[in-house]
Amino acid sequence: MNREDFSILDQKVYGKALVYLDNAATTQKPNVVIDTLSKYYLEQNSNIHRGVHYLSSSATAEFENARRSVQTFINATSDCEIIFTRGTTESINLVSSSFGKTFIKEGDEIIISEMEHHSNIVPWQFVCNERDANLKVLKFNEKGEISVKEFTKMLTNKTKIVAITHISNSLGTINPIKDIIDIAHKHNVLVLIDGAQAVAHCKVDVQELDCDFYCFSGHKMYAPMGVGVLYGKKNILEEMHPYQGGGEMIKEVTFEKTTYNELPFKFEAGTPSVGDVLGLQRAIEYMRNIGLDNIAQHEHKLMEFTLAELRKIEGVRIIGEASQRAGVISFLIGDIHPYDLGVLLDRQGVAVRTGHHCTQPVMEHFGIPGTVRVSFAMYNTIDEIKIFINAVKKAKEMLS
Ligand code: C6P
């Protein structure tokens, strides 16, 4: 893979070569994405959809072109189904708030899973509190897998929506989302997929999945921070109440009454982060040139190698042993605190994440304070994994 495209990786920390294995938190950005951002601010910066002048019309055209790139990337039916947000968190909040206001009544039920990121728990708690609805939680087993059979049993005629992660950010589990979607639809229940950990690692086709909403963040897919996407089916978005009020989302405003703009603008109040959206488009182009299948294959090899090497270390416990899994590996060693291990890895140049990873219920399930987590991206190498494994062994020795 084109490691030299990521200048940031070519540096030393504490005198050691940087080994960046915290990609589930955020990926590094290829130079072409950074160049796109700087070109935007050097040559193109202007507010969009508002001005008649040259810069504004060309920035508007590029912004709308980026929307079409995202549409093609996830195979949405129309570009009006692509709403730019600040990230997965905002995309989920948008749906929970707007869908909640429009469709959720007292006594209705919302299903989430036990392995959700806090971003896919708390917004639904808000809705349930506001509307007197009930939040139901689909549990996972000791391997970190959910059961489609158990899920089916939870559906009732009160269930309105299911919100579930495509890939778990703390267990690495790839959930059987196609089955969940098909079963939910048979019961007339809508499905939101949290795709934060999926879009950069496997092909996502929203028409094939037939999900009703799909949410993701640019910064986890080689794009700048500050931009994300909500995909929603047109007919559902059209019925939903707007999320935020302000410029762009209106058709006509009087003090008596306001009418709303058409999709997707109805959900894009205020000035968007135009440069970041163009960066996202460039990141998509970059990934497509390498090929999602090639990226997935490469990361799978890294994952298999890491799991095998970690298992050779005495006392290592892998948290999350799902048979369908992605390149996110959580682990513990004996009773060493994950934070202590993380600090010693850092001193050896290895960047990992420690803690609960914004999935406290997952930690509660296993009765642990947190984990050490490594997560891969296209630019990681087997040599880096070897450095990481040696660093783990050294840290273990120091802490035992
Ligand atoms: N997970 C991690 O280190 P934002 O912050 O909006 O870009 O993404 C939120 C989010 C939602 N769902 C899942 C499955 C996620 O993994 C994340 C972000 C980071 O695991 C930061 S906590």
Coordinates of C-alpha atoms and ligand atoms in Angstrom, one line a residue:
M1 CA 0.0 0.0 0.0
N2 CA 1.0 3.6 -0.6
R3 CA 2.6 4.3 2.8
E4 CA 4.7 7.1 1.4
D5 CA 1.4 9.0 0.6
F6 CA 1.0 9.6 4.4
S7 CA 3.9 11.9 5.4
I8 CA 2.8 12.0 9.1
L9 CA 3.8 8.4 9.4
D10 CA 7.3 9.2 8.6
Q11 CA 8.3 10.5 12.0
K12 CA 9.8 9.5 15.2
V13 CA 8.2 9.7 18.7
Y14 CA 10.5 9.5 21.7
G15 CA 13.3 8.7 19.2
K16 CA 11.4 5.6 17.9
A17 CA 9.7 5.1 14.5
L18 CA 6.0 5.9 14.9
V19 CA 3.8 2.8 14.7
Y20 CA 0.2 4.1 14.4
L21 CA -2.3 1.5 15.4
D22 CA -5.1 3.7 16.6
N23 CA -7.0 3.9 13.3
A24 CA -10.4 3.2 14.7
A25 CA -10.2 6.5 16.6
T26 CA -9.1 8.3 13.5
T27 CA -7.1 7.4 10.4
Q28 CA -4.2 9.5 9.1
K29 CA -4.8 11.6 5.9
P30 CA -3.0 11.1 2.7
N31 CA -1.1 14.1 1.4
V32 CA -3.5 14.5 -1.5
V33 CA -6.4 15.1 1.0
I34 CA -4.3 17.7 2.9
D35 CA -3.4 19.3 -0.5
T36 CA -7.1 19.4 -1.3
L37 CA -7.8 21.3 1.9
S38 CA -5.0 23.8 1.4
K39 CA -6.0 24.3 -2.2
Y40 CA -9.5 25.0 -1.1
Y41 CA -8.4 27.7 1.3
L42 CA -5.7 29.1 -0.9
E43 CA -7.8 29.3 -4.1
Q44 CA -11.5 28.4 -3.7
N45 CA -12.8 29.5 -0.3
S46 CA -16.2 30.9 -0.5
N47 CA -19.7 30.4 1.0
I48 CA -21.8 28.1 -1.1
H49 CA -25.4 28.1 -2.4
R50 CA -25.5 31.9 -1.7
G51 CA -23.4 34.0 -4.0
V52 CA -23.6 34.8 -7.7
H53 CA -19.9 35.5 -7.9
Y54 CA -17.3 33.2 -9.4
L55 CA -15.8 31.7 -6.3
S56 CA -19.1 31.0 -4.7
S57 CA -20.6 29.3 -7.8
S58 CA -17.5 27.2 -8.3
A59 CA -17.3 26.1 -4.6
T60 CA -21.0 25.3 -4.9
A61 CA -20.5 23.2 -8.0
E62 CA -17.6 21.3 -6.3
F63 CA -19.5 20.7 -3.1
E64 CA -22.5 19.2 -5.0
N65 CA -20.1 17.2 -7.1
A66 CA -18.7 15.8 -3.8
R67 CA -22.2 14.8 -2.8
R68 CA -22.5 12.8 -6.0
S69 CA -19.1 11.1 -5.2
V70 CA -20.5 10.0 -1.8
Q71 CA -23.7 8.8 -3.5
T72 CA -21.7 6.6 -5.9
F73 CA -19.4 5.4 -3.1
I74 CA -22.2 3.9 -1.1
N75 CA -24.5 3.4 -4.1
A76 CA -27.4 5.5 -3.0
T77 CA -30.3 6.0 -5.4
S78 CA -30.1 9.8 -5.4
D79 CA -27.7 12.5 -4.3
C80 CA -30.6 14.0 -2.3
E81 CA -30.3 11.1 0.1
I82 CA -26.8 12.2 1.1
I83 CA -26.7 14.7 4.0
F84 CA -23.5 16.2 5.1
T85 CA -23.1 16.3 8.9
R86 CA -20.1 16.8 11.3
G87 CA -19.7 13.0 11.7
T88 CA -21.4 9.8 12.8
T89 CA -22.5 11.3 16.1
E90 CA -24.3 14.2 14.5
S91 CA -25.8 11.8 11.9
I92 CA -27.3 9.6 14.6
N93 CA -28.5 12.6 16.6
L94 CA -30.2 14.0 13.5
V95 CA -32.1 10.8 12.9
S96 CA -33.0 10.1 16.6
S97 CA -34.2 13.7 17.0
S98 CA -36.1 14.2 13.7
F99 CA -37.4 10.7 13.4
G100 CA -38.3 10.7 17.1
K101 CA -40.3 14.0 16.7
T102 CA -42.1 12.7 13.7
F103 CA -42.7 9.0 14.4
I104 CA -42.1 8.0 18.0
K105 CA -45.1 8.0 20.4
E106 CA -45.6 6.9 24.0
G107 CA -45.1 3.2 24.4
D108 CA -43.2 2.7 21.2
E109 CA -40.0 0.6 21.2
I110 CA -36.5 1.3 19.9
I111 CA -34.0 -1.6 19.7
I112 CA -30.2 -1.1 20.0
S113 CA -27.5 -3.6 20.8
E114 CA -25.3 -4.0 23.9
M115 CA -22.2 -3.3 21.8
E116 CA -23.2 0.2 20.6
H117 CA -20.9 3.2 20.9
H118 CA -22.3 5.8 23.3
S119 CA -23.2 7.8 20.1
N120 CA -25.7 5.1 19.3
I121 CA -27.1 4.8 22.8
V122 CA -27.5 8.3 24.3
P123 CA -29.4 10.0 21.5
W124 CA -32.0 7.1 21.7
Q125 CA -32.2 7.6 25.4
F126 CA -33.0 11.3 24.8
V127 CA -35.9 10.3 22.4
C128 CA -37.2 7.6 24.8
N129 CA -37.3 10.1 27.7
E130 CA -38.9 12.8 25.6
R131 CA -41.6 10.6 24.0
D132 CA -42.1 8.1 26.8
A133 CA -40.9 5.3 24.6
N134 CA -38.9 2.2 25.6
L135 CA -35.3 1.4 24.8
K136 CA -34.7 -2.4 24.4
V137 CA -31.1 -3.8 24.3
L138 CA -30.1 -6.9 22.3
K139 CA -27.4 -8.6 24.3
F140 CA -24.3 -10.3 22.8
N141 CA -22.7 -13.6 23.9
E142 CA -19.2 -14.2 25.4
K143 CA -17.6 -14.1 22.0
G144 CA -19.2 -10.7 21.3
E145 CA -21.8 -11.9 18.8
I146 CA -25.4 -11.1 18.6
S147 CA -28.1 -13.6 17.8
V148 CA -30.5 -13.0 14.9
K149 CA -32.9 -15.4 16.5
E150 CA -32.9 -13.4 19.8
F151 CA -33.3 -10.2 17.8
T152 CA -36.4 -11.5 16.0
K153 CA -38.0 -12.4 19.4
M154 CA -37.6 -8.8 20.5
L155 CA -39.6 -7.3 17.7
T156 CA -43.2 -6.3 18.6
N157 CA -45.9 -4.2 16.9
K158 CA -44.6 -1.3 19.0
T159 CA -41.1 -1.5 17.6
K160 CA -40.4 1.5 15.4
I161 CA -36.6 1.5 14.7
V162 CA -33.5 -0.6 15.2
A163 CA -30.2 1.2 15.5
I164 CA -27.1 -1.1 15.3
T165 CA -23.5 -0.9 14.5
H166 CA -22.1 -2.5 11.4
I167 CA -18.7 -3.2 13.0
S168 CA -18.1 -2.9 16.8
N169 CA -15.3 -0.4 17.6
S170 CA -14.3 -2.3 20.8
L171 CA -14.9 -5.9 19.9
G172 CA -14.3 -5.9 16.2
T173 CA -17.4 -7.9 15.6
I174 CA -19.0 -7.6 12.1
N175 CA -22.7 -7.8 12.8
P176 CA -25.1 -9.7 10.5
I177 CA -26.8 -6.4 9.4
K178 CA -28.3 -7.7 6.2
D179 CA -30.3 -10.4 8.2
I180 CA -31.3 -7.8 10.8
I181 CA -32.5 -5.4 8.1
D182 CA -34.5 -8.1 6.2
I183 CA -36.2 -9.3 9.4
A184 CA -36.9 -5.8 10.7
H185 CA -38.5 -4.9 7.4
K186 CA -40.7 -7.9 7.5
H187 CA -42.1 -6.4 10.7
N188 CA -42.3 -2.9 9.1
V189 CA -39.5 -1.7 11.4
L190 CA -36.8 0.7 10.1
V191 CA -33.1 0.2 10.5
L192 CA -30.3 2.7 11.1
I193 CA -26.7 1.4 10.7
D194 CA -23.8 3.0 12.5
G195 CA -21.1 2.6 9.8
A196 CA -18.4 4.5 11.5
Q197 CA -16.0 1.5 11.7
A198 CA -17.1 0.0 8.3
V199 CA -16.9 2.4 5.4
A200 CA -13.1 2.5 5.2
H201 CA -12.7 -1.3 5.6
C202 CA -15.3 -3.0 3.4
K203 CA -17.6 -2.2 0.5
V204 CA -20.9 -0.6 1.6
D205 CA -23.9 -0.7 -0.8
V206 CA -26.9 0.9 0.8
Q207 CA -29.3 -0.4 -1.9
E208 CA -28.1 -3.9 -1.5
L209 CA -28.3 -3.7 2.2
D210 CA -31.7 -1.9 1.9
C211 CA -31.0 -0.1 5.2
D212 CA -33.1 3.0 5.9
F213 CA -30.2 5.1 7.4
Y214 CA -26.5 4.7 7.2
C215 CA -24.1 7.0 9.2
F216 CA -20.4 7.5 9.0
S217 CA -17.5 9.9 9.7
G218 CA -15.0 11.3 7.2
H219 CA -12.1 11.3 9.7
K220 CA -12.2 7.5 10.0
M221 CA -11.8 7.1 6.3
Y222 CA -8.7 9.2 5.5
A223 CA -10.7 12.4 5.2
P224 CA -10.5 15.5 7.4
M225 CA -12.2 15.8 10.8
G226 CA -15.4 17.8 10.9
V227 CA -17.4 16.1 8.1
G228 CA -19.6 13.1 8.1
V229 CA -22.5 11.7 6.2
L230 CA -26.1 10.6 6.9
Y231 CA -27.6 8.5 4.2
G232 CA -31.4 8.2 4.4
K233 CA -34.0 6.8 2.1
K234 CA -35.7 9.7 0.3
N235 CA -39.3 8.9 1.2
I236 CA -38.5 8.7 4.9
L237 CA -36.3 11.8 5.0
E238 CA -39.1 13.7 3.2
E239 CA -41.5 12.9 6.0
M240 CA -39.1 13.7 8.8
H241 CA -39.2 17.0 10.7
P242 CA -36.1 19.2 10.1
Y243 CA -33.3 18.8 12.7
Q244 CA -31.9 22.3 13.0
G245 CA -33.4 25.6 11.9
G246 CA -31.4 28.3 10.1
G247 CA -30.1 29.3 6.7
E248 CA -30.3 27.0 3.7
M249 CA -32.9 24.6 5.2
I250 CA -35.8 27.0 4.4
K251 CA -37.9 27.8 1.4
E252 CA -39.7 30.8 2.7
V253 CA -39.7 32.5 6.1
T254 CA -42.2 34.9 7.6
F255 CA -42.8 35.5 11.3
E256 CA -46.0 33.6 11.0
K257 CA -44.8 30.5 9.1
T258 CA -41.8 28.9 7.6
T259 CA -41.7 26.4 4.8
Y260 CA -38.7 24.1 4.3
N261 CA -36.3 23.5 1.5
E262 CA -36.2 20.3 -0.5
L263 CA -33.8 17.4 0.3
P264 CA -31.0 17.3 1.2
F265 CA -30.9 21.0 2.1
K266 CA -33.8 20.6 4.6
F267 CA -31.3 18.9 6.9
E268 CA -28.3 21.1 6.2
A269 CA -28.9 24.3 8.2
G270 CA -26.1 26.8 8.2
T271 CA -22.7 27.0 6.4
P272 CA -21.3 23.5 5.9
S273 CA -17.6 22.6 6.2
V274 CA -17.0 23.0 2.4
G275 CA -13.2 22.3 2.4
D276 CA -13.7 19.2 4.5
V277 CA -16.4 17.9 2.2
L278 CA -14.0 18.3 -0.7
G279 CA -11.3 16.5 1.3
L280 CA -13.8 13.7 1.9
Q281 CA -14.4 13.5 -1.9
R282 CA -10.6 13.2 -2.4
A283 CA -10.3 10.5 0.3
I284 CA -13.0 8.5 -1.4
E285 CA -11.2 8.8 -4.8
Y286 CA -8.0 7.7 -3.1
M287 CA -9.6 4.6 -1.5
R288 CA -11.3 3.7 -4.8
N289 CA -8.0 3.9 -6.6
I290 CA -6.5 1.4 -4.2
G291 CA -9.7 -0.7 -4.1
L292 CA -11.8 -1.5 -1.1
D293 CA -11.3 -5.2 -1.6
N294 CA -7.5 -4.8 -1.6
I295 CA -7.7 -2.7 1.6
A296 CA -10.0 -5.3 3.2
Q297 CA -7.7 -8.1 2.2
H298 CA -4.6 -6.4 3.5
E299 CA -6.2 -5.5 6.8
H300 CA -7.5 -9.0 7.2
K301 CA -3.9 -10.4 6.9
L302 CA -2.7 -7.9 9.5
M303 CA -5.5 -8.9 11.8
E304 CA -4.9 -12.6 11.5
F305 CA -1.1 -12.1 12.1
T306 CA -1.7 -9.9 15.1
L307 CA -4.2 -12.3 16.7
A308 CA -1.9 -15.3 16.2
E309 CA 1.1 -13.4 17.7
L310 CA -0.9 -12.0 20.6
R311 CA -2.2 -15.4 21.5
K312 CA 1.4 -16.7 21.8
I313 CA 2.0 -14.3 24.7
E314 CA 1.2 -15.9 28.1
G315 CA -1.7 -14.2 29.9
V316 CA -3.2 -12.5 26.9
R317 CA -6.9 -12.4 26.8
I318 CA -8.6 -11.3 23.6
I319 CA -11.9 -9.4 24.3
G320 CA -14.2 -10.2 21.4
E321 CA -13.8 -13.5 19.6
A322 CA -16.5 -13.2 17.0
S323 CA -16.1 -15.5 14.0
Q324 CA -16.9 -12.6 11.7
R325 CA -14.5 -9.9 12.7
A326 CA -12.7 -6.8 11.4
G327 CA -9.3 -5.3 12.1
V328 CA -10.0 -4.0 15.6
I329 CA -8.5 -6.1 18.4
S330 CA -9.1 -5.5 22.1
F331 CA -7.0 -7.3 24.6
L332 CA -5.7 -7.5 28.2
I333 CA -2.7 -9.2 29.8
G334 CA -3.2 -10.8 33.2
D335 CA -4.2 -8.1 35.7
I336 CA -2.1 -5.4 34.1
H337 CA -4.2 -2.2 33.8
P338 CA -4.8 -1.3 30.1
Y339 CA -3.7 2.3 30.8
D340 CA -0.3 1.2 32.1
L341 CA 0.3 -1.0 29.1
G342 CA -0.8 1.8 26.8
V343 CA 1.7 4.2 28.3
L344 CA 4.6 1.8 28.0
L345 CA 3.6 1.0 24.4
D346 CA 3.6 4.7 23.7
R347 CA 7.1 5.2 25.0
Q348 CA 8.2 2.6 22.5
G349 CA 6.6 4.6 19.7
V350 CA 3.4 2.5 19.4
A351 CA 0.1 4.4 19.4
V352 CA -2.8 2.3 20.7
R353 CA -6.0 3.3 22.4
T354 CA -6.8 2.2 26.0
G355 CA -10.0 2.6 28.0
H356 CA -13.6 1.8 27.4
H357 CA -13.6 3.2 23.8
C358 CA -17.0 4.9 24.5
T359 CA -18.6 1.5 24.9
Q360 CA -19.0 1.3 28.7
P361 CA -21.8 -1.3 28.6
V362 CA -19.3 -3.6 26.7
M363 CA -16.8 -3.2 29.5
E364 CA -19.5 -3.9 32.1
H365 CA -20.5 -7.1 30.2
F366 CA -17.0 -8.4 30.7
G367 CA -16.5 -6.9 34.1
I368 CA -13.3 -5.0 33.1
P369 CA -12.2 -1.4 33.4
G370 CA -11.2 -1.2 29.7
T371 CA -9.0 -2.8 27.1
V372 CA -5.9 -2.0 25.0
R373 CA -7.1 -1.7 21.4
V374 CA -5.1 -1.9 18.2
S375 CA -6.9 -1.1 14.9
F376 CA -5.6 -1.2 11.4
A377 CA -5.6 0.9 8.3
M378 CA -4.3 0.3 4.7
Y379 CA -0.9 1.8 5.5
N380 CA 0.0 -0.6 8.4
T381 CA 2.6 -3.3 7.8
I382 CA 3.5 -6.7 9.2
D383 CA 6.8 -5.2 10.3
E384 CA 4.9 -2.7 12.4
I385 CA 2.9 -5.5 14.0
K386 CA 6.2 -7.2 14.8
I387 CA 7.4 -4.0 16.5
F388 CA 4.1 -3.8 18.4
I389 CA 4.3 -7.4 19.6
N390 CA 7.9 -7.0 20.8
A391 CA 6.7 -3.8 22.6
V392 CA 3.9 -5.7 24.3
K393 CA 6.3 -8.4 25.5
K394 CA 8.7 -5.7 26.8
A395 CA 5.9 -3.8 28.6
K396 CA 4.6 -7.0 30.1
E397 CA 8.0 -7.8 31.5
M398 CA 8.3 -4.4 33.1
L399 CA 4.8 -4.5 34.6
S400 CA 4.8 -8.1 35.8
Ligands
C6P1 N1 -15.2 5.8 17.8 C1 -13.1 5.1 18.6 O1 -11.9 5.3 19.0 P1 -17.6 10.4 15.6 O2 -16.9 10.8 16.9 O3 -18.9 11.1 15.5 O4 -16.7 10.5 14.4 O5 -17.9 8.8 15.7 C2 -18.6 8.3 16.8 C3 -18.6 6.8 16.7 C4 -19.8 6.2 16.4 N2 -19.9 4.8 16.3 C5 -18.8 4.1 16.3 C6 -18.9 2.6 16.1 C7 -17.5 4.6 16.6 O6 -16.5 3.8 16.6 C8 -17.4 6.0 16.8 C9 -16.1 6.7 17.1 C10 -13.9 6.3 18.1 O7 -13.6 4.0 18.7 C11 -13.9 7.4 19.1 S1 -14.7 7.1 20.6

